[in-house]
Amino acid sequence: MSREIVNIQAGNQVGEAFWRMLLAEHGLDDAGVSSSFEAQDSAHAGVYFTQVDSSGPTKYVDLESGVCNRLRSGPLGQLFRPDTYFTSDSGAGNNWAKGWAELIDGILDIVRRQSEATEALQGFQIIHSLGGGTGAGLGSLLLSKLREEYPDRMLSTFSILPAPNVSETVVEPYNSLLSVHQLVDNCDLTICIDNEALYDIAVRTLKIKSPAYKDLNELIAKVMCGVSTSLRFPGQLNGDLRKLGMNLVPFPRLHFLMPSFAPFYDPKARTFQRLSVPELTSSIFLVASDPRFGRYLTAACIFRGKVSSHENSVMQLQRKNSNLFVEWIPDNVSVSLCSVPPVGQPQAAVALANSTCIQELFKRNLDQFALMFKRRAFLHWYTGEGMDVMEFSEAESNTQDLIWLTMYPQYQEATVEEEEAEAESEQ
């Protein structure tokens, strides 16, 4: 019996690239049809697809009808069930506070119908951008409603954080910080994808002079397919969302994870690439973030393709860089192997890391937020939709508490000796 994930896309176009890669990995065409869709393949694909006569349905939500209309008329139009599209006549206008009350009930009805049709629902996965109005505002409201209606199911998000290099609107810091405020309390796993890091990879590694959103979406899709490997193929460690959360989230509020993927390289230099397991291991750990600003609490590594001796390389990296891993969580890096490689690559490595250095990402957004909020710039757009200024203050203080006051600094500097001293004093 497959354990299904209900996938919801709110306010961006990343999902199209993600579904194309999923189809390719499971041997399906754009309509979700394959002559080899037999028992074994069905067990693999059943997490995201439902076997029917001709298609594999999923959930697709977007407020701007142009995106959904393009999907309906495009190559993937036959993949999604017609009754799982939901659109609005007007867009969000990049406003987090846009009135969603008249829309949320219709969306929840679609989610409810699809959830009731599953055999063993493990949770929900939301793909959204924190900089825009729909992905940030509607995505946050949808998370809180799902938490109320399905309290015993896992809520996971792929959250794309804005960056100055890839910015469409000046109010992105407002939208992103208000969303982080909701993610802290209403989500079980938040996989953070930084637009600035994607931009740097596209320019420096892939040698794309002016990356477009299509280029960045391709990178995100690779990461998303890699992260979901253990959920889609049987016999893997962290075989469902709850096991993934159990191994990666030591404290409820510290559920913000950094994904990483290797190898990324210039297509022209492909024939000159030498891939080894130690190189893949080093890339997914040391390139994902700047280790000077934090320490790894937990991590999960997935090696895909024909690789061997992967356990030793991870252990060697931990010994060599022991100062980058907290010492009070033993065996905090889990490793799994999948023989199915990514599309177009012989082997790859993926990691999900829970590191305290992610606070730098929140700090960047908080600094941009504070510069505008201090002058109350653009607030009238939000208060005009019914928001209270106190909600901005609460979001700011909650994020400050997360990155400066108690959460990440407390566990980054903790040592085994301190834990033993605390235990003795309690006794």
XYZ file of C-alpha atoms in Angstrom:
427
model
C 0.000 0.000 0.000
C 1.439 3.333 -1.045
C 1.318 6.276 1.349
C 0.109 9.256 -0.643
C 1.124 12.902 -0.462
C -1.358 15.572 -1.510
C 0.635 18.174 -3.422
C -0.607 21.779 -3.568
C 1.019 24.524 -5.591
C 0.170 28.085 -4.619
C 1.314 31.124 -6.505
C 4.270 30.031 -8.645
C 5.225 27.908 -11.633
C 7.886 25.647 -10.114
C 5.546 22.667 -10.053
C 5.533 22.213 -13.811
C 9.278 21.479 -13.907
C 8.939 19.279 -10.820
C 6.191 17.137 -12.362
C 8.084 16.751 -15.629
C 11.038 15.262 -13.733
C 8.786 13.019 -11.643
C 7.153 11.661 -14.782
C 10.535 10.966 -16.371
C 11.858 9.150 -13.279
C 8.793 6.882 -13.156
C 8.768 6.199 -16.906
C 5.509 8.052 -17.633
C 4.686 10.380 -20.493
C 3.226 13.887 -20.104
C -0.268 12.457 -19.742
C 0.844 10.068 -16.992
C 0.501 7.008 -19.222
C 2.960 4.139 -19.516
C 2.682 0.583 -20.760
C 4.942 -0.495 -17.881
C 2.702 0.977 -15.173
C 2.448 -2.398 -13.455
C 2.418 -3.448 -9.821
C 6.032 -2.608 -9.052
C 5.970 0.735 -10.870
C 2.658 1.573 -9.236
C 4.185 1.025 -5.804
C 6.914 3.498 -6.700
C 4.686 6.141 -8.277
C 1.726 5.804 -5.930
C 3.059 8.429 -3.525
C 2.294 11.231 -5.968
C 0.190 9.527 -8.665
C -3.057 7.577 -8.614
C -3.390 4.776 -11.131
C -6.488 5.308 -13.254
C -7.259 4.624 -16.892
C -5.043 7.319 -18.343
C -3.698 9.841 -15.875
C -2.122 10.494 -12.517
C -4.030 13.237 -10.693
C -2.619 15.819 -8.342
C -3.683 19.099 -6.808
C -2.873 22.370 -8.501
C -3.814 25.741 -7.012
C -3.051 29.165 -8.442
C -4.883 32.454 -8.183
C -3.905 33.715 -11.614
C -5.898 31.934 -14.256
C -3.219 32.521 -16.912
C -0.901 29.975 -15.263
C -3.592 27.301 -15.025
C -4.856 28.016 -18.555
C -1.333 27.575 -19.904
C -1.056 24.236 -18.096
C -4.434 23.071 -19.373
C -3.467 23.764 -22.957
C 0.145 22.582 -22.589
C 1.767 19.136 -22.697
C 0.850 18.438 -19.044
C -2.804 19.380 -19.530
C -3.953 15.742 -19.475
C -2.021 14.903 -16.313
C -4.109 16.920 -13.839
C -7.762 16.295 -13.147
C -9.947 19.206 -14.335
C -11.701 19.540 -10.966
C -8.406 20.136 -9.111
C -7.668 23.525 -10.691
C -8.740 26.571 -8.731
C -8.399 30.116 -10.050
C -9.606 33.608 -9.250
C -10.571 36.384 -11.624
C -8.064 38.781 -10.050
C -4.513 38.189 -8.906
C -3.111 38.916 -5.479
C -1.219 42.045 -6.508
C 1.787 40.895 -4.400
C -0.237 41.650 -1.267
C 0.040 39.136 1.577
C -3.144 40.538 3.167
C -5.357 40.069 0.110
C -8.798 38.805 1.160
C -8.683 35.010 0.876
C -11.834 34.219 2.872
C -14.028 33.749 -0.192
C -11.457 31.433 -1.804
C -10.205 29.196 0.992
C -13.408 27.155 1.362
C -13.376 26.184 -2.319
C -9.732 25.138 -2.102
C -10.325 23.088 1.037
C -13.225 21.294 -0.653
C -10.879 20.185 -3.457
C -8.235 19.067 -0.956
C -10.842 17.241 1.100
C -12.166 15.290 -1.889
C -8.688 14.206 -2.933
C -7.679 13.315 0.638
C -10.721 11.094 1.114
C -9.823 9.176 -2.042
C -6.376 8.175 -0.716
C -5.566 4.815 0.868
C -3.116 5.983 3.552
C -2.533 9.731 3.440
C 0.796 10.623 5.038
C 0.549 14.387 4.670
C 0.461 17.497 2.534
C 3.181 19.173 0.526
C 2.840 22.831 -0.454
C 5.055 24.497 -3.053
C 4.975 28.265 -2.642
C 7.050 31.388 -3.022
C 7.294 33.598 0.060
C 7.850 36.786 -1.918
C 4.576 36.947 -3.829
C 1.053 37.571 -2.622
C -0.553 34.239 -3.510
C 2.219 31.887 -2.445
C 2.904 33.795 0.770
C -0.565 34.937 1.844
C -2.789 32.154 0.540
C -0.115 29.554 1.275
C 0.081 30.657 4.926
C -3.699 30.662 5.342
C -3.955 27.249 3.715
C -1.323 25.884 6.101
C -3.228 27.096 9.158
C -6.514 25.649 7.839
C -4.899 22.297 7.047
C -3.415 22.214 10.541
C -6.891 22.703 12.008
C -8.590 20.150 9.759
C -5.833 17.493 9.642
C -3.955 17.817 12.967
C -2.541 14.279 12.763
C -1.064 14.596 9.253
C 2.367 15.913 8.340
C 2.559 19.364 6.754
C 5.601 19.920 4.556
C 6.476 22.920 2.395
C 8.994 23.800 -0.277
C 9.314 27.505 0.518
C 11.175 29.724 -1.946
C 12.653 32.745 -0.169
C 13.141 36.011 -2.080
C 16.473 37.627 -2.881
C 17.511 41.069 -4.183
C 19.015 39.557 -7.358
C 15.737 37.929 -8.335
C 13.130 40.420 -7.174
C 9.876 41.472 -8.761
C 8.425 43.694 -6.051
C 9.643 45.953 -3.265
C 7.326 44.444 -0.610
C 8.879 40.963 -0.757
C 10.480 41.372 2.729
C 7.023 42.019 4.210
C 5.469 39.007 2.512
C 8.317 36.646 3.370
C 8.600 37.565 7.051
C 4.834 37.392 7.595
C 4.964 33.913 6.034
C 7.903 32.758 8.177
C 5.883 33.843 11.215
C 3.144 31.396 10.169
C 5.536 28.623 9.119
C 7.128 28.537 12.573
C 3.843 27.517 14.212
C 1.881 25.656 11.521
C 4.399 23.513 9.637
C 6.240 20.276 10.453
C 8.937 20.461 7.746
C 9.935 23.603 5.869
C 12.479 23.029 3.112
C 13.944 26.463 2.400
C 15.067 27.268 -1.132
C 17.001 30.524 -1.440
C 16.634 32.446 -4.689
C 20.023 34.100 -4.146
C 21.788 30.729 -3.917
C 19.979 29.547 -7.054
C 21.042 32.694 -8.884
C 24.697 32.185 -7.876
C 24.624 28.546 -9.038
C 23.123 29.531 -12.383
C 25.684 32.300 -12.998
C 28.888 30.862 -11.526
C 28.470 27.133 -12.091
C 26.110 26.769 -15.044
C 27.565 29.878 -16.783
C 24.146 31.406 -17.557
C 24.733 35.137 -17.906
C 21.158 36.272 -17.233
C 19.213 33.478 -15.525
C 15.460 33.480 -16.093
C 12.838 31.940 -13.829
C 12.781 28.877 -16.072
C 16.474 28.238 -15.316
C 15.942 28.613 -11.575
C 12.855 26.388 -11.665
C 14.892 23.608 -13.263
C 17.346 23.741 -10.358
C 14.509 23.692 -7.829
C 12.908 20.710 -9.572
C 16.158 18.724 -9.324
C 16.354 19.425 -5.606
C 12.690 18.546 -5.038
C 12.971 15.239 -6.915
C 16.115 14.396 -4.961
C 14.554 15.212 -1.596
C 11.485 13.090 -2.387
C 13.589 10.076 -3.471
C 13.254 8.279 -0.137
C 9.494 8.881 -0.170
C 8.947 7.540 -3.709
C 11.167 4.462 -3.870
C 10.724 1.616 -1.352
C 13.313 0.264 1.036
C 14.877 3.620 1.785
C 15.728 5.207 5.109
C 13.272 7.984 6.046
C 10.583 6.248 3.991
C 7.801 8.721 4.754
C 7.355 12.308 5.892
C 6.953 11.425 9.569
C 10.182 9.385 9.655
C 11.936 12.221 7.849
C 10.733 14.679 10.480
C 11.650 12.350 13.345
C 15.250 12.155 12.133
C 15.727 15.809 11.207
C 13.714 17.972 13.630
C 15.041 17.853 17.213
C 12.823 20.747 18.411
C 9.413 21.740 16.995
C 10.311 25.298 16.023
C 13.612 24.312 14.402
C 12.063 22.580 11.392
C 13.649 24.766 8.688
C 15.823 22.547 6.500
C 18.444 23.391 3.872
C 18.404 21.187 0.777
C 21.510 20.635 -1.327
C 22.221 18.771 -4.544
C 25.385 17.654 -6.299
C 26.667 17.755 -8.915
C 25.765 21.013 -10.626
C 28.115 21.761 -13.537
C 28.350 23.595 -16.829
C 26.853 21.303 -19.535
C 29.842 22.068 -21.791
C 32.215 20.694 -19.153
C 30.246 17.525 -18.564
C 32.812 15.211 -20.188
C 35.543 16.586 -17.897
C 33.681 15.914 -14.656
C 35.096 13.247 -12.368
C 32.540 12.132 -9.813
C 33.440 10.221 -6.679
C 31.504 9.614 -3.501
C 33.825 11.754 -1.313
C 33.487 14.640 -3.781
C 29.702 14.346 -3.789
C 29.665 14.177 0.001
C 31.872 17.236 0.357
C 29.754 19.187 -2.135
C 26.395 18.579 -0.493
C 27.689 19.547 2.943
C 30.168 22.328 2.433
C 28.581 24.189 -0.474
C 25.029 24.345 0.890
C 25.899 27.039 3.431
C 28.775 28.896 5.038
C 29.750 26.717 8.028
C 31.388 29.668 9.797
C 27.945 30.914 10.764
C 26.550 27.772 12.359
C 26.669 24.069 13.120
C 24.766 21.076 11.797
C 22.156 19.681 14.189
C 21.022 16.832 11.922
C 21.269 15.822 8.269
C 19.986 13.155 5.883
C 22.014 12.142 2.804
C 20.687 10.268 -0.213
C 23.104 8.897 -2.822
C 21.513 8.069 -6.161
C 22.882 5.849 -8.916
C 25.777 3.397 -8.855
C 27.710 4.447 -5.787
C 29.409 2.485 -3.022
C 31.207 3.032 0.301
C 29.091 6.096 0.932
C 28.915 5.536 4.699
C 32.682 5.846 5.139
C 32.911 9.116 3.216
C 30.249 10.723 5.401
C 31.934 9.519 8.584
C 35.310 10.768 7.377
C 33.839 14.183 6.586
C 32.296 14.345 10.068
C 35.620 13.478 11.723
C 37.527 16.005 9.624
C 34.993 18.786 10.300
C 33.804 17.789 13.762
C 33.522 21.429 14.813
C 30.707 21.883 12.256
C 28.482 19.222 13.869
C 26.944 19.468 17.334
C 28.368 16.880 19.682
C 25.279 16.410 21.855
C 23.319 14.550 19.112
C 25.066 11.222 18.392
C 24.743 9.696 14.920
C 23.069 12.856 13.665
C 23.723 12.155 9.954
C 21.632 9.424 8.317
C 22.655 7.933 4.967
C 20.615 6.031 2.388
C 21.244 4.663 -1.096
C 18.917 4.632 -4.090
C 19.858 2.788 -7.270
C 17.616 5.010 -9.446
C 19.702 7.960 -10.721
C 18.296 11.379 -11.645
C 17.161 11.906 -15.214
C 20.166 12.526 -17.465
C 22.817 11.892 -14.792
C 24.618 8.660 -13.828
C 24.753 9.508 -10.130
C 24.020 12.312 -7.712
C 23.774 13.127 -4.024
C 21.106 15.002 -2.119
C 21.090 16.215 1.458
C 18.607 17.779 3.841
C 20.420 19.606 6.623
C 19.115 21.181 9.799
C 21.821 23.753 10.466
C 21.862 26.796 12.699
C 23.487 28.812 9.902
C 20.078 29.136 8.244
C 19.501 31.996 10.662
C 21.605 34.125 8.281
C 18.932 33.663 5.637
C 16.213 34.847 8.017
C 18.432 37.692 9.199
C 18.788 38.995 5.636
C 15.024 39.126 5.228
C 14.562 40.589 8.702
C 17.009 43.421 8.009
C 15.183 44.350 4.797
C 11.853 44.125 6.625
C 13.053 46.379 9.469
C 14.285 49.097 7.109
C 10.814 49.575 5.632
C 8.737 48.821 8.724
C 10.606 51.445 10.732
C 9.220 54.107 8.371
C 5.862 52.295 7.984
C 6.456 52.226 4.218
C 3.797 50.521 2.070
C 1.783 49.528 5.160
C -1.367 51.196 3.853
C -1.704 48.450 1.222
C -1.893 45.867 4.001
C -3.974 47.786 6.533
C -6.387 48.616 3.698
C -7.077 44.876 3.394
C -7.881 44.607 7.094
C -4.493 43.758 8.630
C -3.413 45.227 11.951
C 0.044 46.788 12.359
C 0.492 44.588 15.437
C 0.690 41.542 13.154
C 3.842 43.019 11.605
C 5.342 43.619 15.064
C 4.526 40.048 16.140
C 6.137 38.616 13.000
C 9.262 40.700 13.594
C 9.591 39.693 17.261
C 8.938 36.012 16.503
C 11.700 35.958 13.889
C 14.068 37.824 16.204
C 13.400 35.223 18.884
C 14.152 32.466 16.386
C 17.499 33.791 15.137
C 18.930 35.866 17.986
C 17.350 35.344 21.390
C 16.630 31.731 22.288
C 16.339 29.114 19.584
C 19.260 28.835 17.147
C 21.925 30.547 19.341
C 20.983 28.365 22.324
C 21.477 25.058 20.523
C 24.409 26.202 18.403
C 26.584 26.891 21.441
C 25.364 23.984 23.599
C 27.914 21.342 24.606
C 27.758 17.898 26.177
C 29.254 19.260 29.413
C 26.474 21.823 29.707
C 23.814 19.165 29.213
C 25.378 16.995 31.947
C 25.619 19.961 34.316
C 21.966 20.825 33.746
C 20.934 17.215 34.393
C 22.899 17.126 37.661
C 21.400 20.410 38.855
C 17.873 19.116 38.125
C 18.571 15.976 40.146
